[in-house]
């Protein structure tokens, strides 16, 4: 196998961490045990990203559509999230990781919100890996909110509708100015064999490279993660132009 080229590490990697439920089913354990195993897999990937010098890692942890699941599963996912923050915050901070949240996370239960706020506050000044957790995130919701904010500015006479560009929209997304403009993801990985975006970073992934793997998220290892980066490094990105000779 080719080695990873440390000089061409993607600046932003986004992951749809899918397959926890099927993993649990395959192991004959409750779904929440699958989510717990998924959390452990995530921990390893975050650590590896820091070591590799990845600038931004965004993980899809809970979508705006995931509320359709049972109250037991949804509540369990949030409890696991609190546990993750409590167990990992010290190490994340020690490793200079800056934590951010993408999405309307204030609609989560109050104890989850306060634990996340603690993580945001503690790591706000860190300069290493930017670890973005997409929580109660949905791209359509994000784009709708951006449009609404632009419409409010237009109505107030601060912005001429004729002047609205794609850049205005980018700047008003959750990944926009509030987050010092996270670059678009270079690489989007989805585990578990599903080949769809499920409302994740629709606008931002316009020119991303996609790697789909069959592995269920709890089984996704650092080795497989590096394999995905190597595959990315072998791709030719054209952005609509001609190949570079
Ligand atoms: C992904 O695993 C985690 C969340 C959506 C929270 P799933 O729970 O979707 O696992 P599958 O797709 O049912 O296997
Ligand atoms: C996407 O996975 C959301 C997360 C991984 C958090 P889902 O399992 O919810 O997506 P669908 O329902 O298979 O499209
Ligand atoms: Mg799923």
Tab-separated table of C-alpha atoms and ligand atoms in Angstrom:
chain	number	residue	atom	x	y	z
A	1	UNK	CA	0.000	0.000	0.000
A	2	UNK	CA	1.165	3.504	-0.741
A	3	UNK	CA	2.108	5.685	2.191
A	4	UNK	CA	0.272	8.759	3.259
A	5	UNK	CA	1.870	11.956	1.915
A	6	UNK	CA	2.267	14.145	4.985
A	7	UNK	CA	2.761	17.195	2.812
A	8	UNK	CA	-0.678	16.829	1.252
A	9	UNK	CA	-2.948	16.198	4.194
A	10	UNK	CA	-6.483	17.463	3.453
A	11	UNK	CA	-7.159	20.669	5.296
A	12	UNK	CA	-10.763	19.724	6.125
A	13	UNK	CA	-12.103	16.165	6.481
A	14	UNK	CA	-15.807	15.564	7.118
A	15	UNK	CA	-17.222	12.209	8.223
A	16	UNK	CA	-20.720	10.738	8.259
A	17	UNK	CA	-20.260	8.281	11.113
A	18	UNK	CA	-22.884	5.739	10.080
A	19	UNK	CA	-23.619	2.132	11.020
A	20	UNK	CA	-23.744	2.106	14.823
A	21	UNK	CA	-27.184	0.473	14.836
A	22	UNK	CA	-26.205	-2.292	12.417
A	23	UNK	CA	-23.025	-2.895	14.407
A	24	UNK	CA	-25.107	-3.343	17.562
A	25	UNK	CA	-27.471	-5.688	15.778
A	26	UNK	CA	-24.593	-7.763	14.429
A	27	UNK	CA	-23.185	-8.080	17.967
A	28	UNK	CA	-26.554	-8.806	19.563
A	29	UNK	CA	-26.329	-5.770	21.863
A	30	UNK	CA	-28.661	-2.746	22.350
A	31	UNK	CA	-28.396	0.126	19.843
A	32	UNK	CA	-26.908	2.373	22.505
A	33	UNK	CA	-23.991	-0.025	22.903
A	34	UNK	CA	-23.410	0.588	19.184
A	35	UNK	CA	-23.406	4.338	19.722
A	36	UNK	CA	-20.964	3.898	22.598
A	37	UNK	CA	-18.651	1.839	20.388
A	38	UNK	CA	-18.981	4.579	17.763
A	39	UNK	CA	-17.861	7.160	20.283
A	40	UNK	CA	-14.685	5.163	20.939
A	41	UNK	CA	-13.971	4.976	17.198
A	42	UNK	CA	-14.412	8.736	16.972
A	43	UNK	CA	-11.952	9.288	19.797
A	44	UNK	CA	-9.209	7.477	17.849
A	45	UNK	CA	-9.898	9.375	14.639
A	46	UNK	CA	-9.796	12.733	16.438
A	47	UNK	CA	-6.449	11.856	17.980
A	48	UNK	CA	-5.028	10.747	14.620
A	49	UNK	CA	-6.203	13.938	12.928
A	50	UNK	CA	-4.280	15.950	15.502
A	51	UNK	CA	-1.131	13.888	14.872
A	52	UNK	CA	-1.443	14.170	11.081
A	53	UNK	CA	-1.916	17.923	11.166
A	54	UNK	CA	-5.452	17.951	9.737
A	55	UNK	CA	-6.771	21.510	10.085
A	56	UNK	CA	-10.485	20.809	10.520
A	57	UNK	CA	-12.393	17.617	11.237
A	58	UNK	CA	-16.195	17.726	11.070
A	59	UNK	CA	-18.184	14.734	12.277
A	60	UNK	CA	-21.897	14.221	11.755
A	61	UNK	CA	-23.111	13.159	15.188
A	62	UNK	CA	-26.848	13.953	15.109
A	63	UNK	CA	-28.964	15.214	12.225
A	64	UNK	CA	-32.105	17.349	12.258
A	65	UNK	CA	-33.870	14.186	11.042
A	66	UNK	CA	-32.534	11.945	13.821
A	67	UNK	CA	-35.272	13.257	16.172
A	68	UNK	CA	-37.523	10.756	14.370
A	69	UNK	CA	-35.893	7.984	16.410
A	70	UNK	CA	-37.264	6.758	19.733
A	71	UNK	CA	-36.973	9.055	22.755
A	72	UNK	CA	-34.890	6.342	24.382
A	73	UNK	CA	-32.310	6.281	21.582
A	74	UNK	CA	-32.174	10.076	21.211
A	75	UNK	CA	-31.806	10.587	24.969
A	76	UNK	CA	-29.152	7.881	25.106
A	77	UNK	CA	-27.117	9.517	22.323
A	78	UNK	CA	-27.102	12.812	24.223
A	79	UNK	CA	-26.103	11.103	27.467
A	80	UNK	CA	-23.189	9.466	25.650
A	81	UNK	CA	-22.207	12.844	24.290
A	82	UNK	CA	-22.063	14.311	27.803
A	83	UNK	CA	-19.949	11.349	28.909
A	84	UNK	CA	-17.616	11.864	25.942
A	85	UNK	CA	-17.113	15.531	26.789
A	86	UNK	CA	-16.582	14.776	30.458
A	87	UNK	CA	-14.044	12.033	29.787
A	88	UNK	CA	-12.212	13.647	26.883
A	89	UNK	CA	-12.225	17.382	27.472
A	90	UNK	CA	-8.988	17.431	29.456
A	91	UNK	CA	-7.150	15.426	26.785
A	92	UNK	CA	-8.622	17.457	23.923
A	93	UNK	CA	-7.486	20.628	25.645
A	94	UNK	CA	-4.042	19.202	26.382
A	95	UNK	CA	-3.715	18.344	22.697
A	96	UNK	CA	-4.568	21.927	21.733
A	97	UNK	CA	-7.862	20.888	20.038
A	98	UNK	CA	-10.493	23.588	19.510
A	99	UNK	CA	-14.035	22.255	19.739
A	100	UNK	CA	-16.924	23.824	17.787
A	101	UNK	CA	-20.516	22.828	17.201
A	102	UNK	CA	-22.288	23.047	13.847
A	103	UNK	CA	-26.056	23.180	14.113
A	104	UNK	CA	-28.820	24.225	16.413
A	105	UNK	CA	-27.391	22.527	19.469
A	106	UNK	CA	-29.204	24.734	21.963
A	107	UNK	CA	-32.317	22.619	21.291
A	108	UNK	CA	-30.586	19.649	22.940
A	109	UNK	CA	-31.398	18.799	26.581
A	110	UNK	CA	-30.086	21.438	29.018
A	111	UNK	CA	-27.404	19.228	30.598
A	112	UNK	CA	-25.969	18.402	27.163
A	113	UNK	CA	-25.991	22.092	26.187
A	114	UNK	CA	-24.138	23.115	29.338
A	115	UNK	CA	-21.561	20.384	28.967
A	116	UNK	CA	-20.954	21.401	25.329
A	117	UNK	CA	-20.686	25.066	26.274
A	118	UNK	CA	-18.042	24.147	28.806
A	119	UNK	CA	-16.045	22.415	26.059
A	120	UNK	CA	-16.427	25.361	23.678
A	121	UNK	CA	-15.309	27.839	26.311
A	122	UNK	CA	-12.353	25.816	27.571
A	123	UNK	CA	-10.916	25.128	24.109
A	124	UNK	CA	-11.810	28.421	22.388
A	125	UNK	CA	-8.231	29.700	22.381
A	126	UNK	CA	-6.601	26.477	21.155
A	127	UNK	CA	-4.714	26.545	17.879
A	128	UNK	CA	-4.363	22.866	16.918
A	129	UNK	CA	-6.994	20.666	15.288
A	130	UNK	CA	-10.374	22.321	14.867
A	131	UNK	CA	-12.874	19.616	15.825
A	132	UNK	CA	-16.359	20.459	14.658
A	133	UNK	CA	-19.267	18.347	15.897
A	134	UNK	CA	-22.418	18.551	13.761
A	135	UNK	CA	-25.283	18.264	16.242
A	136	UNK	CA	-28.920	18.797	15.398
A	137	UNK	CA	-27.385	19.774	12.083
A	138	UNK	CA	-29.112	19.756	8.717
A	139	UNK	CA	-27.887	21.506	5.579
A	140	UNK	CA	-31.348	22.581	4.476
A	141	UNK	CA	-31.932	24.144	7.873
A	142	UNK	CA	-28.532	25.856	7.666
A	143	UNK	CA	-29.179	27.243	4.165
A	144	UNK	CA	-32.708	28.313	5.126
A	145	UNK	CA	-31.382	30.237	8.126
A	146	UNK	CA	-28.740	31.900	5.941
A	147	UNK	CA	-31.419	33.000	3.442
A	148	UNK	CA	-33.562	34.350	6.239
A	149	UNK	CA	-30.703	36.425	7.636
A	150	UNK	CA	-29.912	37.823	4.188
A	151	UNK	CA	-33.592	38.648	3.657
A	152	UNK	CA	-33.693	40.517	6.973
A	153	UNK	CA	-30.669	42.592	5.900
A	154	UNK	CA	-32.243	43.286	2.514
A	155	UNK	CA	-35.508	44.335	4.120
A	156	UNK	CA	-33.647	46.686	6.438
A	157	UNK	CA	-31.987	48.269	3.401
A	158	UNK	CA	-28.505	47.068	4.386
A	159	UNK	CA	-28.118	44.825	1.354
A	160	UNK	CA	-29.339	45.151	-2.230
A	161	UNK	CA	-30.807	41.774	-3.354
A	162	UNK	CA	-29.068	42.307	-6.710
A	163	UNK	CA	-25.712	42.207	-4.933
A	164	UNK	CA	-26.211	38.829	-3.268
A	165	UNK	CA	-23.518	36.377	-4.345
A	166	UNK	CA	-22.674	32.768	-3.471
A	167	UNK	CA	-20.060	34.202	-1.147
A	168	UNK	CA	-22.773	35.985	0.873
A	169	UNK	CA	-24.516	32.664	1.339
A	170	UNK	CA	-21.268	30.924	2.364
A	171	UNK	CA	-20.591	33.613	4.915
A	172	UNK	CA	-24.035	33.208	6.498
A	173	UNK	CA	-23.823	29.428	6.915
A	174	UNK	CA	-22.888	27.903	10.279
A	175	UNK	CA	-19.417	27.341	8.785
A	176	UNK	CA	-19.256	31.024	7.788
A	177	UNK	CA	-18.156	34.096	9.640
A	178	UNK	CA	-19.234	32.877	13.056
A	179	UNK	CA	-16.624	30.176	12.667
A	180	UNK	CA	-14.000	32.311	10.951
A	181	UNK	CA	-14.983	30.624	7.692
A	182	UNK	CA	-14.126	26.954	7.898
A	183	UNK	CA	-12.865	25.957	4.437
A	184	UNK	CA	-15.072	23.593	2.396
A	185	UNK	CA	-14.299	19.926	3.117
A	186	UNK	CA	-11.678	18.438	0.816
A	187	UNK	CA	-12.674	14.903	1.701
A	188	UNK	CA	-16.025	13.510	2.851
A	189	UNK	CA	-16.021	9.957	4.212
A	190	UNK	CA	-19.166	7.909	4.880
A	191	UNK	CA	-19.044	4.509	6.531
A	192	UNK	CA	-21.514	1.589	6.514
A	193	UNK	CA	-21.989	1.250	2.760
A	194	UNK	CA	-24.600	4.009	2.419
A	195	UNK	CA	-23.898	6.314	-0.498
A	196	UNK	CA	-25.767	9.481	0.302
A	197	UNK	CA	-25.210	12.753	2.144
A	198	UNK	CA	-28.334	12.662	4.348
A	199	UNK	CA	-28.485	16.469	4.568
A	200	UNK	CA	-24.798	16.912	5.516
A	201	UNK	CA	-22.786	19.905	4.210
A	202	UNK	CA	-24.727	20.078	0.919
A	203	UNK	CA	-23.469	23.543	-0.004
A	204	UNK	CA	-19.924	23.083	1.309
A	205	UNK	CA	-19.299	19.728	-0.403
A	206	UNK	CA	-19.892	21.029	-3.947
A	207	UNK	CA	-16.328	20.050	-4.938
A	208	UNK	CA	-15.395	17.605	-2.184
A	209	UNK	CA	-13.928	14.192	-2.908
A	210	UNK	CA	-16.052	11.331	-1.534
A	211	UNK	CA	-14.849	8.062	-0.094
A	212	UNK	CA	-17.515	5.492	0.818
A	213	UNK	CA	-16.504	2.446	2.817
A	214	UNK	CA	-18.563	-0.584	3.826
A	215	UNK	CA	-17.118	-0.764	7.356
A	216	UNK	CA	-19.596	0.057	10.096
A	217	UNK	CA	-18.515	3.143	12.028
A	218	UNK	CA	-17.561	1.396	15.319
A	219	UNK	CA	-15.167	-0.830	13.325
A	220	UNK	CA	-13.584	2.076	11.422
A	221	UNK	CA	-9.908	2.108	12.359
A	222	UNK	CA	-7.123	4.639	12.073
A	223	UNK	CA	-5.591	2.421	9.341
A	224	UNK	CA	-8.762	2.603	7.295
A	225	UNK	CA	-8.940	6.334	7.846
A	226	UNK	CA	-5.417	6.685	6.475
A	227	UNK	CA	-6.375	4.513	3.507
A	228	UNK	CA	-9.176	6.977	2.733
A	229	UNK	CA	-6.692	9.869	2.879
A	230	UNK	CA	-4.347	7.987	0.520
A	231	UNK	CA	-7.246	7.428	-1.883
A	232	UNK	CA	-8.021	11.147	-1.703
A	233	UNK	CA	-4.376	11.956	-2.423
A	234	UNK	CA	-4.558	9.885	-5.613
A	235	UNK	CA	-7.563	11.805	-6.949
A	236	UNK	CA	-7.333	14.591	-9.467
A	237	UNK	CA	-9.383	17.593	-8.453
A	238	UNK	CA	-10.425	19.775	-11.364
A	239	UNK	CA	-13.014	22.193	-10.009
A	240	UNK	CA	-14.534	22.350	-13.471
A	241	UNK	CA	-11.242	23.226	-15.137
A	242	UNK	CA	-8.783	21.104	-17.125
A	243	UNK	CA	-6.420	18.536	-15.654
A	244	UNK	CA	-3.083	19.935	-14.489
A	245	UNK	CA	-0.265	18.778	-16.784
B	1	LIG	C1	-25.101	6.591	13.039
B	1	LIG	O1	-25.446	5.252	13.212
B	1	LIG	C2	-25.266	7.403	14.290
B	1	LIG	C3	-26.424	8.316	14.272
B	1	LIG	C4	-27.207	8.534	13.263
B	1	LIG	C5	-26.690	9.034	15.497
B	1	LIG	P1	-26.944	4.747	12.976
B	1	LIG	O2	-27.640	4.730	14.289
B	1	LIG	O3	-27.603	5.501	11.898
B	1	LIG	O4	-26.665	3.259	12.509
B	1	LIG	P2	-27.481	2.425	11.436
B	1	LIG	O5	-27.483	3.216	10.174
B	1	LIG	O6	-28.872	2.256	11.991
B	1	LIG	O7	-26.731	1.153	11.319
B	2	LIG	C1	-26.740	10.350	8.998
B	2	LIG	O1	-27.004	9.022	9.237
B	2	LIG	C2	-26.657	11.105	10.286
B	2	LIG	C3	-25.542	10.772	11.163
B	2	LIG	C4	-24.580	9.917	10.921
B	2	LIG	C5	-25.526	11.501	12.398
B	2	LIG	P1	-28.495	8.438	9.234
B	2	LIG	O2	-28.370	6.995	9.569
B	2	LIG	O3	-29.374	9.260	10.076
B	2	LIG	O4	-28.927	8.657	7.706
B	2	LIG	P2	-29.993	7.874	6.813
B	2	LIG	O5	-31.288	7.914	7.563
B	2	LIG	O6	-29.492	6.482	6.645
B	2	LIG	O7	-30.025	8.612	5.531
B	3	LIG	MG1	-27.649	5.232	9.889
